[in-house]
Amino acid sequence: MTRRLRIVIADDEDDIRRGFCRLLAILGCQVVGEASNGRELIELCIAEEPDLVITDIRMPELSGLEAASEIAKTTQTPVIVVSSYEQPSGDESQFFVDFLQKPVSVPDLESAIAKACPEI
Amino acid sequence: MGQMVSAIAHESRNALQRIQVGVDVLQYEIDPASEARADLDRISRAKADLQRLHEDLRSVAGTIRLSLARHNLADVWRQAWANLQVLRRNRDAELIEDIPDDDPHCEFDAFRVEQVFRNLFENSLAACGDPVRITVTCRPVEIGDETGLSVTVRDNGPGIPEEARDRVFEAFHTTKAKGSGLGMAIAKRFIEAHDGTIELGEDAGGGAEFVIMLPRKTK
């Protein structure tokens, strides 16, 4: 990495969100925002203009996929979806660059980040 | 049943993720030479066991969506064997192949079929004393009006006890001291999802034998 990757993370489970924040910091990334629902995720993306979004799917108010489709309307920010569900297919898949099924291992997470942001 | 399994799968994956991310963070923070790190490794192994059980339960009772493509069947059982390297460590174990010269390709979900071979090989490694010899024989066959492949997996262990033969493919039935008893039920479910069959073979000559019939093309 030439500079620290700026990431916004969204998951409605506090323990998972906090855990990912600590892990991403250890991996050399900078978590610039944490959202517990899709609405907050959109707001944080507008305010922080992150390099990357990592989001859960099922969250209150607005799902991660709905938020990703909104984010795609105004930015090119890549989105990695991390979910306990099966990988979505069809139209929804155009809004994320990679899908990881929980539980996610460190090598899989690092590989997805490298794929999403190869230039950083 | 499918809906219940799906709901349980979702919640348990989230719980597994909480454990996983906590373990991952601590692996960076705890001294690798400390007793605490050994404790953490034990938690990590327990989590891996729980995850395997979770995947097995989903495989035996959840919805199966096959990802079909044309593959070389031999590549898949070789991969399953390679992935059991840890289990084979310090064992005298050999995979012997008897395959035809012509094309052992057919259409299947490589991930699922690899799991079938993994479950068969794991059982053989658990049942057989050294030297373990597992022979995989593959032949082209006619299955009704279709062409297909017959694959026989035979080991040199004690074989399946007579009283257990009728229950080999039942979920939660096991003759092993450890294990969930789901491996053969999953194998049957996966093979039948490909319009194939898996049956116990002849017991003559000792050892356990399983015969898989797979059509070249799944409907």
CSV table of C-alpha atoms in Angstrom, one decimal, chain B residues 62-188:
chain,number,residue,atom,x,y,z
B,62,GLY,CA,-30.7,-27.1,3.7
B,63,THR,CA,-31.5,-26.2,0.1
B,64,ILE,CA,-28.9,-27.4,-2.4
B,65,ARG,CA,-28.1,-25.1,-5.3
B,66,LEU,CA,-25.7,-26.8,-7.7
B,67,SER,CA,-23.1,-24.9,-9.6
B,68,LEU,CA,-22.8,-27.2,-12.6
B,69,ALA,CA,-19.9,-27.2,-15.0
B,70,ARG,CA,-17.9,-29.8,-17.0
B,71,HIS,CA,-15.0,-31.1,-14.9
B,72,ASN,CA,-12.5,-34.0,-14.9
B,73,LEU,CA,-13.8,-36.3,-12.1
B,74,ALA,CA,-10.3,-37.5,-11.4
B,75,ASP,CA,-9.1,-34.0,-10.7
B,76,VAL,CA,-11.8,-33.7,-8.1
B,77,TRP,CA,-11.0,-36.8,-6.1
B,78,ARG,CA,-7.3,-36.0,-6.3
B,79,GLN,CA,-8.0,-32.5,-4.9
B,80,ALA,CA,-10.0,-34.1,-2.1
B,81,TRP,CA,-7.1,-36.4,-1.3
B,82,ALA,CA,-4.6,-33.5,-1.4
B,83,ASN,CA,-6.8,-31.5,1.0
B,84,LEU,CA,-6.6,-34.4,3.5
B,85,GLN,CA,-2.8,-34.0,3.8
B,86,VAL,CA,-3.0,-33.0,7.5
B,87,LEU,CA,-5.1,-36.1,8.3
B,88,ARG,CA,-2.6,-38.3,6.4
B,89,ARG,CA,0.5,-36.9,8.1
B,90,ASN,CA,2.6,-39.7,9.7
B,91,ARG,CA,0.3,-42.3,8.1
B,92,ASP,CA,1.2,-44.8,5.4
B,93,ALA,CA,-1.7,-44.0,3.1
B,94,GLU,CA,-1.9,-44.2,-0.7
B,95,LEU,CA,-4.6,-43.5,-3.2
B,96,ILE,CA,-4.5,-46.0,-6.1
B,97,GLU,CA,-6.3,-45.1,-9.3
B,98,ASP,CA,-7.7,-47.4,-12.0
B,99,ILE,CA,-9.2,-45.1,-14.6
B,100,PRO,CA,-10.0,-45.5,-18.3
B,101,ASP,CA,-8.0,-44.0,-21.1
B,102,ASP,CA,-11.0,-42.1,-22.4
B,103,ASP,CA,-12.6,-39.0,-21.1
B,104,PRO,CA,-13.5,-39.1,-17.3
B,105,HIS,CA,-15.3,-35.8,-17.6
B,106,CYS,CA,-18.9,-35.1,-16.7
B,107,GLU,CA,-21.0,-32.2,-15.6
B,108,PHE,CA,-21.2,-31.6,-11.8
B,109,ASP,CA,-20.7,-29.2,-9.0
B,110,ALA,CA,-17.0,-29.7,-8.2
B,111,PHE,CA,-17.3,-28.3,-4.6
B,112,ARG,CA,-20.1,-30.8,-3.7
B,113,VAL,CA,-18.6,-33.8,-5.4
B,114,GLU,CA,-15.2,-33.1,-3.8
B,115,GLN,CA,-16.9,-33.1,-0.4
B,116,VAL,CA,-18.3,-36.6,-1.3
B,117,PHE,CA,-14.8,-37.9,-2.0
B,118,ARG,CA,-13.5,-36.1,1.1
B,119,ASN,CA,-16.1,-37.8,3.3
B,120,LEU,CA,-15.4,-41.2,1.8
B,121,PHE,CA,-11.6,-40.8,2.2
B,122,GLU,CA,-11.9,-39.5,5.7
B,123,ASN,CA,-14.0,-42.5,6.7
B,124,SER,CA,-11.4,-44.8,5.2
B,125,LEU,CA,-8.5,-43.1,6.9
B,126,ALA,CA,-10.4,-43.4,10.2
B,127,ALA,CA,-11.3,-47.0,9.7
B,128,CYS,CA,-8.1,-48.5,8.3
B,129,GLY,CA,-4.9,-49.2,10.0
B,130,ASP,CA,-1.6,-48.6,8.2
B,131,PRO,CA,-0.9,-49.2,5.4
B,132,VAL,CA,-4.0,-47.6,4.1
B,133,ARG,CA,-4.8,-48.4,0.5
B,134,ILE,CA,-7.8,-46.7,-1.1
B,135,THR,CA,-8.5,-47.7,-4.7
B,136,VAL,CA,-10.6,-45.5,-7.0
B,137,THR,CA,-11.9,-47.2,-10.1
B,138,CYS,CA,-13.7,-45.3,-12.8
B,139,ARG,CA,-15.5,-46.7,-15.8
B,140,PRO,CA,-17.9,-45.3,-18.4
B,141,VAL,CA,-21.4,-46.8,-18.0
B,142,GLU,CA,-24.9,-46.6,-19.3
B,143,ILE,CA,-27.4,-45.2,-16.8
B,144,GLY,CA,-30.9,-45.8,-18.4
B,145,ASP,CA,-30.8,-44.0,-21.7
B,146,GLU,CA,-27.9,-41.8,-20.6
B,147,THR,CA,-24.2,-42.2,-20.5
B,148,GLY,CA,-22.4,-41.8,-17.2
B,149,LEU,CA,-19.5,-42.7,-15.0
B,150,SER,CA,-19.3,-45.4,-12.4
B,151,VAL,CA,-16.8,-44.7,-9.6
B,152,THR,CA,-15.9,-47.3,-7.0
B,153,VAL,CA,-14.0,-46.3,-3.9
B,154,ARG,CA,-12.7,-49.3,-2.0
B,155,ASP,CA,-10.4,-49.4,1.0
B,156,ASN,CA,-8.4,-52.2,2.8
B,157,GLY,CA,-10.0,-51.7,6.2
B,158,PRO,CA,-12.3,-53.9,8.2
B,159,GLY,CA,-15.3,-53.1,6.1
B,160,ILE,CA,-18.8,-52.1,7.2
B,161,PRO,CA,-20.2,-54.3,9.9
B,162,GLU,CA,-23.2,-56.3,8.7
B,163,GLU,CA,-25.5,-54.7,11.3
B,164,ALA,CA,-24.6,-51.2,10.1
B,165,ARG,CA,-24.9,-51.7,6.4
B,166,ASP,CA,-28.6,-50.7,6.2
B,167,ARG,CA,-28.0,-47.5,8.1
B,168,VAL,CA,-24.8,-46.3,6.5
B,169,PHE,CA,-26.5,-43.4,4.7
B,170,GLU,CA,-28.7,-42.3,7.7
B,171,ALA,CA,-27.9,-38.9,9.2
B,172,PHE,CA,-26.4,-39.1,12.7
B,173,HIS,CA,-25.5,-42.8,12.3
B,174,THR,CA,-21.8,-43.4,12.8
B,175,THR,CA,-19.5,-46.3,13.7
B,176,LYS,CA,-16.7,-43.9,14.5
B,177,ALA,CA,-15.8,-42.9,18.1
B,178,LYS,CA,-15.8,-39.2,16.9
B,179,GLY,CA,-17.9,-37.6,14.2
B,180,SER,CA,-21.3,-36.3,13.7
B,181,GLY,CA,-22.5,-39.2,11.5
B,182,LEU,CA,-23.5,-36.8,8.7
B,183,GLY,CA,-20.8,-37.6,6.2
B,184,MET,CA,-22.5,-40.4,4.3
B,185,ALA,CA,-25.9,-38.7,4.5
B,186,ILE,CA,-24.4,-35.6,2.9
B,187,ALA,CA,-22.6,-37.8,0.2
B,188,LYS,CA,-25.9,-39.4,-0.7
